[in-house]
Tab-separated table of C-alpha atoms and ligand atoms in Angstrom:
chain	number	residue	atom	x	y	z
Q	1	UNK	CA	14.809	11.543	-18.515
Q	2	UNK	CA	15.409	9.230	-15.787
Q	3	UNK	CA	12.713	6.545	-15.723
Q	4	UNK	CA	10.958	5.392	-12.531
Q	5	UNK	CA	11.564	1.320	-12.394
Q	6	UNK	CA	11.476	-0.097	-9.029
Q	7	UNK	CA	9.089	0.157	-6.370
Q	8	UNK	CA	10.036	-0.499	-2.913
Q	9	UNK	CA	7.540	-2.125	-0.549
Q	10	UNK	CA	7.725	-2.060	3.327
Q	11	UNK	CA	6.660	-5.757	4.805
Q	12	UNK	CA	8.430	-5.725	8.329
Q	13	UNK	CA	5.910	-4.095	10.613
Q	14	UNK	CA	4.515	-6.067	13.482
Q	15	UNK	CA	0.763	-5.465	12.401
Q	16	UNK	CA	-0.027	-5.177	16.276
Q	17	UNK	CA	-3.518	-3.715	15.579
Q	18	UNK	CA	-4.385	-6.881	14.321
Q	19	UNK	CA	-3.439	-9.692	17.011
Q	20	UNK	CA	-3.593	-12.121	17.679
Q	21	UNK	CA	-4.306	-12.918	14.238
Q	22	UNK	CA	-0.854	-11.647	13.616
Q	23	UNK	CA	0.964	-13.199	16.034
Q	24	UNK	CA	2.266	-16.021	13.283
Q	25	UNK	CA	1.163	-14.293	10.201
Q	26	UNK	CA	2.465	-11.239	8.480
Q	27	UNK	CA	-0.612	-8.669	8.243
Q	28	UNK	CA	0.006	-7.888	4.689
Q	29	UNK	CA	-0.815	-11.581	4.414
Q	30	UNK	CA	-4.189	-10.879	5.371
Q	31	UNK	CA	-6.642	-11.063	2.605
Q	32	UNK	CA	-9.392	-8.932	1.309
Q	33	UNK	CA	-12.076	-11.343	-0.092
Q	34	UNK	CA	-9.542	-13.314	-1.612
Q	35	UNK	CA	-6.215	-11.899	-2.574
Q	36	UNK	CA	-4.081	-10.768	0.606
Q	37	UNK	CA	-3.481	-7.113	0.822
Q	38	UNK	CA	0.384	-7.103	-0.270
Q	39	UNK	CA	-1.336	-8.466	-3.978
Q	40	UNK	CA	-2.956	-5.181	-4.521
Q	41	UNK	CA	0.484	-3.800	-4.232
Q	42	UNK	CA	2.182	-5.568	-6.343
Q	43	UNK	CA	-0.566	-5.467	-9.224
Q	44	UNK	CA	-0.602	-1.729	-8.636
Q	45	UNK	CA	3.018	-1.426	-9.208
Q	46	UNK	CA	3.383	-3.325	-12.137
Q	47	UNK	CA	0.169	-1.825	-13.702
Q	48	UNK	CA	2.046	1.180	-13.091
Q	49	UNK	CA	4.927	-0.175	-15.219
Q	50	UNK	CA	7.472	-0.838	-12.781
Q	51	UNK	CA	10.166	-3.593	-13.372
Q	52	UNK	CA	11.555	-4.686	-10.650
Q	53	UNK	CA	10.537	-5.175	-6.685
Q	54	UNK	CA	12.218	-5.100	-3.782
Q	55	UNK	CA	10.331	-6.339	-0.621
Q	56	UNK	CA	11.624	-5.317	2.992
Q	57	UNK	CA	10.856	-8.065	5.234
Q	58	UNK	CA	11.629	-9.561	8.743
Q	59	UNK	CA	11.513	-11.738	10.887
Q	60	UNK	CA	7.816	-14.664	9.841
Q	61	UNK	CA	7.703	-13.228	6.778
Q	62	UNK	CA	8.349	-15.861	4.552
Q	63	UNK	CA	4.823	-16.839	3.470
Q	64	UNK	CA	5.075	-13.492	1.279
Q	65	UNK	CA	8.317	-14.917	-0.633
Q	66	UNK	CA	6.003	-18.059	-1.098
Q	67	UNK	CA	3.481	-16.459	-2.132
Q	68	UNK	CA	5.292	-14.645	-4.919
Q	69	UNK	CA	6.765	-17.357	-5.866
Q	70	UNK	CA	5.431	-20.226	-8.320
Q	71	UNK	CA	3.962	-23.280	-6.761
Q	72	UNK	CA	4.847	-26.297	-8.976
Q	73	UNK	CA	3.385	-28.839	-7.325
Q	74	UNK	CA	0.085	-26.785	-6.959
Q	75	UNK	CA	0.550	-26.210	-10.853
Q	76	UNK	CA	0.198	-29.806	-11.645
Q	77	UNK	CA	-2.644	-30.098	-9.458
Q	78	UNK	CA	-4.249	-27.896	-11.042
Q	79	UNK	CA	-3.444	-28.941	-14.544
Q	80	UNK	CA	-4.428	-32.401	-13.901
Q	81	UNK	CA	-7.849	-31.288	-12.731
Q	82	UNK	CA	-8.233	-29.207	-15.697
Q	83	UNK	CA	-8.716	-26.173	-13.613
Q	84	UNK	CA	-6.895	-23.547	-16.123
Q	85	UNK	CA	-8.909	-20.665	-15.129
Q	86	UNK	CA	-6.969	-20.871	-11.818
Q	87	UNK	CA	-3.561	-22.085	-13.349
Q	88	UNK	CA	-3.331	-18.809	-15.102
Q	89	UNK	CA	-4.676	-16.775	-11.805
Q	90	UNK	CA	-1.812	-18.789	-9.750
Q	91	UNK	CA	0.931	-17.630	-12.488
Q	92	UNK	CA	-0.712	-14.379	-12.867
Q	93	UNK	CA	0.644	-13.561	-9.408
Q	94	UNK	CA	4.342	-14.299	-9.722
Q	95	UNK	CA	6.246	-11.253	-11.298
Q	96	UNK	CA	8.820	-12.547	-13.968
Q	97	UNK	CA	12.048	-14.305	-12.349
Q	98	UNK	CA	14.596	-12.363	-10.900
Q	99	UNK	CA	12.677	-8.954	-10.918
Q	100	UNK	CA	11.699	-9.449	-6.898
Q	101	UNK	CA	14.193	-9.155	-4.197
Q	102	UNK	CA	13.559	-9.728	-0.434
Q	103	UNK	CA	16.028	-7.580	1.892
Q	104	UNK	CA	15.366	-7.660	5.513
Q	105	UNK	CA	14.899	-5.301	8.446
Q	106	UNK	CA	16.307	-6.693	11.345
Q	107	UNK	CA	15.273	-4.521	13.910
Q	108	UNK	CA	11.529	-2.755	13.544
Q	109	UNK	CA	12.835	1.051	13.384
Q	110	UNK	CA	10.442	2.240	11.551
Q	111	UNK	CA	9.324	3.008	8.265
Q	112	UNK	CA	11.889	5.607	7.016
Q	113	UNK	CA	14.441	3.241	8.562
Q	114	UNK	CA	12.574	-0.011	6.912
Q	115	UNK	CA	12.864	2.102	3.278
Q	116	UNK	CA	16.491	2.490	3.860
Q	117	UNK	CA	16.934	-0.777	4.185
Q	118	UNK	CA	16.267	-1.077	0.399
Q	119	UNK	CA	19.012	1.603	0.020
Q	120	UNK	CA	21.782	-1.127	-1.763
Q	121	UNK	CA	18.926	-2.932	-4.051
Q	122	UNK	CA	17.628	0.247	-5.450
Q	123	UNK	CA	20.753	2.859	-6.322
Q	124	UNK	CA	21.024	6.122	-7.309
Q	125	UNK	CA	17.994	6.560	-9.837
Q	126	UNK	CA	14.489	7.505	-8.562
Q	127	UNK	CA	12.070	4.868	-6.976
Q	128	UNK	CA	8.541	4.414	-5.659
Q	129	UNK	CA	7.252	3.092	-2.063
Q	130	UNK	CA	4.054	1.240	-1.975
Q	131	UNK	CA	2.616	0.768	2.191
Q	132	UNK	CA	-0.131	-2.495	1.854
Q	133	UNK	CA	-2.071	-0.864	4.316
Q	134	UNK	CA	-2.940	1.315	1.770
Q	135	UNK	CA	-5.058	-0.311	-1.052
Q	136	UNK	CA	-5.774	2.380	-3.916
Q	137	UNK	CA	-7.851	2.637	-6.939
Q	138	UNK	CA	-8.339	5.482	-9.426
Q	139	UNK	CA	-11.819	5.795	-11.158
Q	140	UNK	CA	-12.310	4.812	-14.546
Q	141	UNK	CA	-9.490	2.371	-14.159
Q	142	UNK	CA	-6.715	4.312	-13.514
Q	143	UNK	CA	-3.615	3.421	-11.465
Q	144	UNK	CA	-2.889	6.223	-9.065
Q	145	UNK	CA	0.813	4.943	-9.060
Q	146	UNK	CA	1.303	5.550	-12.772
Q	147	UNK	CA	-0.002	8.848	-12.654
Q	148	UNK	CA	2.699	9.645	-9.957
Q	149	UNK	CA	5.138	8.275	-11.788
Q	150	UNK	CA	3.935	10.281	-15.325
Q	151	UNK	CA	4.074	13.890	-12.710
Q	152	UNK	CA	7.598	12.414	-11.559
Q	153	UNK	CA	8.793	12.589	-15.531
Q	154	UNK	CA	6.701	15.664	-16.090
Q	155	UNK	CA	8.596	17.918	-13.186
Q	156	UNK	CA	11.401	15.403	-12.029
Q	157	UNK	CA	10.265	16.146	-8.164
Q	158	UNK	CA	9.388	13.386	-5.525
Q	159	UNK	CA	5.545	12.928	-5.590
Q	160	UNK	CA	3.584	11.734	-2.906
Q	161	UNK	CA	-0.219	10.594	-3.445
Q	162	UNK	CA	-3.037	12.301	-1.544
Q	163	UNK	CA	-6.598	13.115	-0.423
Q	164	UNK	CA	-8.526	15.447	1.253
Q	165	UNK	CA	-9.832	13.961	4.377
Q	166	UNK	CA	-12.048	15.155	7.226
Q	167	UNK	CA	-11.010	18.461	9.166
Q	168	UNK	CA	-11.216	16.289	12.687
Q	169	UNK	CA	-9.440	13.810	11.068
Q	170	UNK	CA	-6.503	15.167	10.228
Q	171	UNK	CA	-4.245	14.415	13.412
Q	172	UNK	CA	-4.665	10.415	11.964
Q	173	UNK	CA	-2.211	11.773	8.919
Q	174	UNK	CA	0.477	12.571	7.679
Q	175	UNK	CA	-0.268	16.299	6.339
Q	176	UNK	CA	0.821	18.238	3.285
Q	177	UNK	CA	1.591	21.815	4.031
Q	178	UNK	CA	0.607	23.565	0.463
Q	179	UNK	CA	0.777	26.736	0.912
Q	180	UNK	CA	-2.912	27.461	0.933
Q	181	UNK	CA	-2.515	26.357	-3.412
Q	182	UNK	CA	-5.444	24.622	-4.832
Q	183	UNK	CA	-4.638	21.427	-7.461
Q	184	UNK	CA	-3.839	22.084	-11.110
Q	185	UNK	CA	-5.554	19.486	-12.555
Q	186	UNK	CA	-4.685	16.495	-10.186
Q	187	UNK	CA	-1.464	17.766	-9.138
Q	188	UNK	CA	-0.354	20.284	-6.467
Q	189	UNK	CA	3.096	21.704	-5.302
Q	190	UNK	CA	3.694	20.729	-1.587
Q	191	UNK	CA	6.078	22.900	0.277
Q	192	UNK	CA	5.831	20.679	3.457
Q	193	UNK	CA	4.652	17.993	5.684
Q	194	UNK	CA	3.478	17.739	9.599
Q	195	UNK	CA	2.932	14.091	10.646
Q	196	UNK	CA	-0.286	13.765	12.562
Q	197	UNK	CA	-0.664	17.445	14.087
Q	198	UNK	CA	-2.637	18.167	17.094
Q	199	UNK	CA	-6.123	19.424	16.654
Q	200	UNK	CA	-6.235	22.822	14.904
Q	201	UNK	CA	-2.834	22.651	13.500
Q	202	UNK	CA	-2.833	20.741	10.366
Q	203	UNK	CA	-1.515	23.191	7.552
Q	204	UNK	CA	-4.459	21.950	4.795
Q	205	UNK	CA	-6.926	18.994	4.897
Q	206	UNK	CA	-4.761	17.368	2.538
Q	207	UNK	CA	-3.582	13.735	3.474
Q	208	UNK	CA	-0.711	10.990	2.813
Q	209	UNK	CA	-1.688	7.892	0.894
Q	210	UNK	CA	0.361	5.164	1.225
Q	211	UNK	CA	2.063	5.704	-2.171
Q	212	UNK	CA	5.067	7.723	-2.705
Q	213	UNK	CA	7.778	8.486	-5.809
Q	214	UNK	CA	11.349	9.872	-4.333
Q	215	UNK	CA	14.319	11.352	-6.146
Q	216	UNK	CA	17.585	9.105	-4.868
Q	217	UNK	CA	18.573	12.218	-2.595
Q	218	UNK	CA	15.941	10.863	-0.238
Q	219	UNK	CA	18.677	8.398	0.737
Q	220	UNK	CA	20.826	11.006	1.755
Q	221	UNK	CA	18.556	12.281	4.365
Q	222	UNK	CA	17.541	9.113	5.089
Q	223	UNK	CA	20.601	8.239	6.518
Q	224	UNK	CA	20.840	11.313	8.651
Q	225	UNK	CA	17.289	11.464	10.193
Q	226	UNK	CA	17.379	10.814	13.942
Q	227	UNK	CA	15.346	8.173	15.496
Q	228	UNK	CA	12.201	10.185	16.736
Q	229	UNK	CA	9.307	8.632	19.210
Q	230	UNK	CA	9.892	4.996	20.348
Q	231	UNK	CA	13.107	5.030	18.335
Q	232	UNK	CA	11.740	4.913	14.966
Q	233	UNK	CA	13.069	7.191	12.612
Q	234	UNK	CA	10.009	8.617	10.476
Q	235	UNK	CA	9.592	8.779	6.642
Q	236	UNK	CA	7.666	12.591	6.894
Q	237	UNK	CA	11.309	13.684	8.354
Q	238	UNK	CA	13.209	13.007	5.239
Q	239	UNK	CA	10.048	13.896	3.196
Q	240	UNK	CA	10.550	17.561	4.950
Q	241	UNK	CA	13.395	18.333	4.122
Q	242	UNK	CA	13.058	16.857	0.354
Q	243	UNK	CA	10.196	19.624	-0.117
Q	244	UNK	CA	12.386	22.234	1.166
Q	245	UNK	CA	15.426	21.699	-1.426
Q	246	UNK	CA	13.806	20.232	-4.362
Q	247	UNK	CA	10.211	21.010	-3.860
Q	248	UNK	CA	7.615	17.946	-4.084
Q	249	UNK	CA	4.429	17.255	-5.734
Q	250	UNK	CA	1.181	15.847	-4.640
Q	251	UNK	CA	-0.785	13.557	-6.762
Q	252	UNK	CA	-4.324	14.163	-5.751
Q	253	UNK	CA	-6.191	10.728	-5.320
Q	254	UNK	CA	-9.082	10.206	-7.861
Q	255	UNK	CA	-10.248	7.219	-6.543
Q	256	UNK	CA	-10.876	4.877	-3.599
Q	257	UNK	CA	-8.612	4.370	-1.023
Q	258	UNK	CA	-9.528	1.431	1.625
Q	259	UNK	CA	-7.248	1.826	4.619
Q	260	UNK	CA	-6.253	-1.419	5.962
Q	261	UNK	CA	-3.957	-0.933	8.747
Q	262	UNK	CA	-6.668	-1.380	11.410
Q	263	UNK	CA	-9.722	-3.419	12.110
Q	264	UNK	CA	-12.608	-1.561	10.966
Q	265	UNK	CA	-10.595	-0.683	7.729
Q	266	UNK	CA	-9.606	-4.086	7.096
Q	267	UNK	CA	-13.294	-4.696	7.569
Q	268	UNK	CA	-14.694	-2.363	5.599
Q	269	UNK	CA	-12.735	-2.931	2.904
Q	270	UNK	CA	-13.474	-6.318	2.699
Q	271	UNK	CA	-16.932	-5.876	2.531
Q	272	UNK	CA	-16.792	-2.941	-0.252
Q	273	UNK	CA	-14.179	-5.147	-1.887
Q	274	UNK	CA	-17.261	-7.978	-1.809
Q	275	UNK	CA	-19.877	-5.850	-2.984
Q	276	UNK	CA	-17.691	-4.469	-6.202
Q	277	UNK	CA	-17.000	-8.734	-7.105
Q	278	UNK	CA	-19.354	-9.650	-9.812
Q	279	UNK	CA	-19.623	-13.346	-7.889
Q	280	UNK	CA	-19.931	-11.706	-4.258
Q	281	UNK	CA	-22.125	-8.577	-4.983
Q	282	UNK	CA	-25.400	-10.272	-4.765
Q	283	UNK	CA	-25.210	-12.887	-1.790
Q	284	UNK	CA	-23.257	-10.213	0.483
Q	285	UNK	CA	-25.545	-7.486	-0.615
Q	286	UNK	CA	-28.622	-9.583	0.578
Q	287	UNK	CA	-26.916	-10.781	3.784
Q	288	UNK	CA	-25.920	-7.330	4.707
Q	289	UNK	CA	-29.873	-5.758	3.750
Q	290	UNK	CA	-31.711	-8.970	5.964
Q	291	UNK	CA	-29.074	-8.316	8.688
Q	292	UNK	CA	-30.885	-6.950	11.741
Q	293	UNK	CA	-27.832	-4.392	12.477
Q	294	UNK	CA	-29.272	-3.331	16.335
Q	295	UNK	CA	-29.623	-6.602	17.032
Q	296	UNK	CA	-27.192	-9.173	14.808
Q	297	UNK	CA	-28.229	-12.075	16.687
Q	298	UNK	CA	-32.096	-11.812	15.749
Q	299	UNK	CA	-30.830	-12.360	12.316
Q	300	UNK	CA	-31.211	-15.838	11.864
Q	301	UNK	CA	-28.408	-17.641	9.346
Q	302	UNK	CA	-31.100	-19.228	7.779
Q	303	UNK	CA	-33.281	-16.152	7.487
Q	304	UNK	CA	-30.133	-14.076	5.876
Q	305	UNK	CA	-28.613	-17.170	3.175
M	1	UTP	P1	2.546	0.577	10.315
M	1	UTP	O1	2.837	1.969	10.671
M	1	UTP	O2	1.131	0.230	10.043
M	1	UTP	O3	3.159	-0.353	11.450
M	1	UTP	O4	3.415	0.240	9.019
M	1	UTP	P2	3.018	-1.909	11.724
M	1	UTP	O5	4.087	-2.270	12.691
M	1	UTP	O6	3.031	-2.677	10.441
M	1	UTP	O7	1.567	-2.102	12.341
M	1	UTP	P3	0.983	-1.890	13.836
M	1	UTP	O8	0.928	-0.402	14.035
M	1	UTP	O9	1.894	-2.601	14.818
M	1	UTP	O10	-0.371	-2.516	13.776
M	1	UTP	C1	3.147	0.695	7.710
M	1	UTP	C2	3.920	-0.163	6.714
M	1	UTP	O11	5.315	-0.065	6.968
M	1	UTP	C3	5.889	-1.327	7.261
M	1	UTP	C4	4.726	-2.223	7.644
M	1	UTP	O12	4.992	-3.576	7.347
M	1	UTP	C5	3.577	-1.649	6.818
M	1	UTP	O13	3.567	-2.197	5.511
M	1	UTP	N1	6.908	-1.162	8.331
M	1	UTP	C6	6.623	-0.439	9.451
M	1	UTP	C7	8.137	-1.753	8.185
M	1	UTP	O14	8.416	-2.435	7.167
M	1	UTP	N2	9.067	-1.600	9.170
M	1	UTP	C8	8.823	-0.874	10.305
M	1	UTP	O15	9.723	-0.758	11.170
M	1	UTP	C9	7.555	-0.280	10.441
């Protein structure tokens, strides 16, 4: 059985939703309470046993090489100050050497195009794709990447991670098409996708999660998918046509999912991220009860410390 041991993760966007606080700063960079988003990524994918990493970046991207990488001189700082708790966080970060590779995207094409570009570091054997944007827990501590990757070994079909979202909601998405069957368990065959369809037409409520598992043929279709609107050429074209020959799965999401591609995700999900950290919880859960929310200015600082 072929085993599932690199994850590919897409850095290279512009992050224009978020200037001008991207304009020098990659937005999977920025953080949520205190670990920036691209973190959650990486933990995910190596909770869900993967080995190795291969980061597409671009052009002022380098601060997430840094960040991956160890810090010596902040190490001895550290040391000296007798600060171990945060020696071990600052190592805790860095994957083991030589298991992350940077490869670049040149030219933003988009994100099928930006996964191709990882073509040459993965190879022919089956790999996953983690978006930042997307930052995903399971309850009860489960990793929703390693339960794609156990459904990828169980039926040796791509897998894609899910959730049911909001009927008016749907044209945000990318959609599955399942032929009107209901999840076995946490699993469900997809025969399709529609990326973002106009009002009325999405095939099921069913949603795409940032998190995918693909069989190497993707590359294949990869290669031939033709640029679509603003000359990007899409992921959900390749994805298509994958369900068509080899059938797919979806992993239905037990779990949270904080979408942090846009403000008021990025927002919210720093304050739910606040409110679930044992040293946060209780000074943002009384600043957020004393704030007067009609009228935030009323609220003194004072009143709300
Ligand atoms: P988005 O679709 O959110 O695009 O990318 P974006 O350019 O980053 O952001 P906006 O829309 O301008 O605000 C989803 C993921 O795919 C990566 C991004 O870095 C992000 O992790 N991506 C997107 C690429 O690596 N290359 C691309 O050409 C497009």
């Amino acid at each position: 059985m072929t085993k599932v041991r690199k994850a590919v993760i897409p850095v290279a966007g512009w992050g224009t939703r978020f200037l001008p606080a991207t304009k020098a700063m990659p937005k999977e960079m920025l953080t949520v309470v205190d670990k920036p988003v691209v973190q959650y990524a990486l933990e995910e994918a190596r909770a869900a046993g993967i080995e190795e990493f291969i980061f597409v970046t671009g052009r002022g991207k380098q601060t997430i090489e840094n960040h991956f990488d160890r810090s010596f001189e902040l190490e001895d700082v550290l040391e000296e100050k007798g600060r171990l708790e945060d020696l071990e966080l600052l190592k805790d970060i860095t994957p083991p050497e030589g298991c992350v590779m940077y490869t670049r995207q040149a030219r933003r094409r988009g994100l099928g195009h930006a996964v191709l570009c990882a073509k040459s570091a993965v190879g022919d054997e089956p790999f996953a794709v983690l978006l930042p944007d997307d930052i995903v827990f399971g309850y009860n501590e489960r990793v929703p990447l390693k339960e794609m990757v156990e459904t990828f070994e169980e039926h040796q079909k791509s897998v894609v991670l899910c959730m049911e979202v909001a009927k008016e909601n749907t044209k945000r998405y990318g959609i599955l098409d399942t032929g009107g069957t209901v999840p076995q368990g946490d699993v469900l065959p997809v025969q399709g996708f529609v990326e973002k369809p106009a009002e009325g037409k999405a095939p099921s409520n069913m949603a795409v999660m940032g998190r995918y598992v693909f069989t190497p043929e993707v590359w294949a279709l990869l290669e031939k998918t033709e640029p679509g609107a603003g000359g990007e050429i899409q992921l959900t074209d390749a994805m298509e046509t994958l369900a068509k020959e080899q059938g797919f799965m979806g992993q239905v999401l037990d779990g949270i999912r904080l979408d942090c591609g846009d403000r008021p995700g990025f927002v919210k999900a720093n304050i739910f991220m606040a409110l679930n950290h044992p040293e946060l919880k209780g000074e943002i859960a009384s600043f957020i009860k004393e704030l007067d929310i009609d009228n935030p200015q009323a609220s003194s600082l004072e009143k709300v410390k």
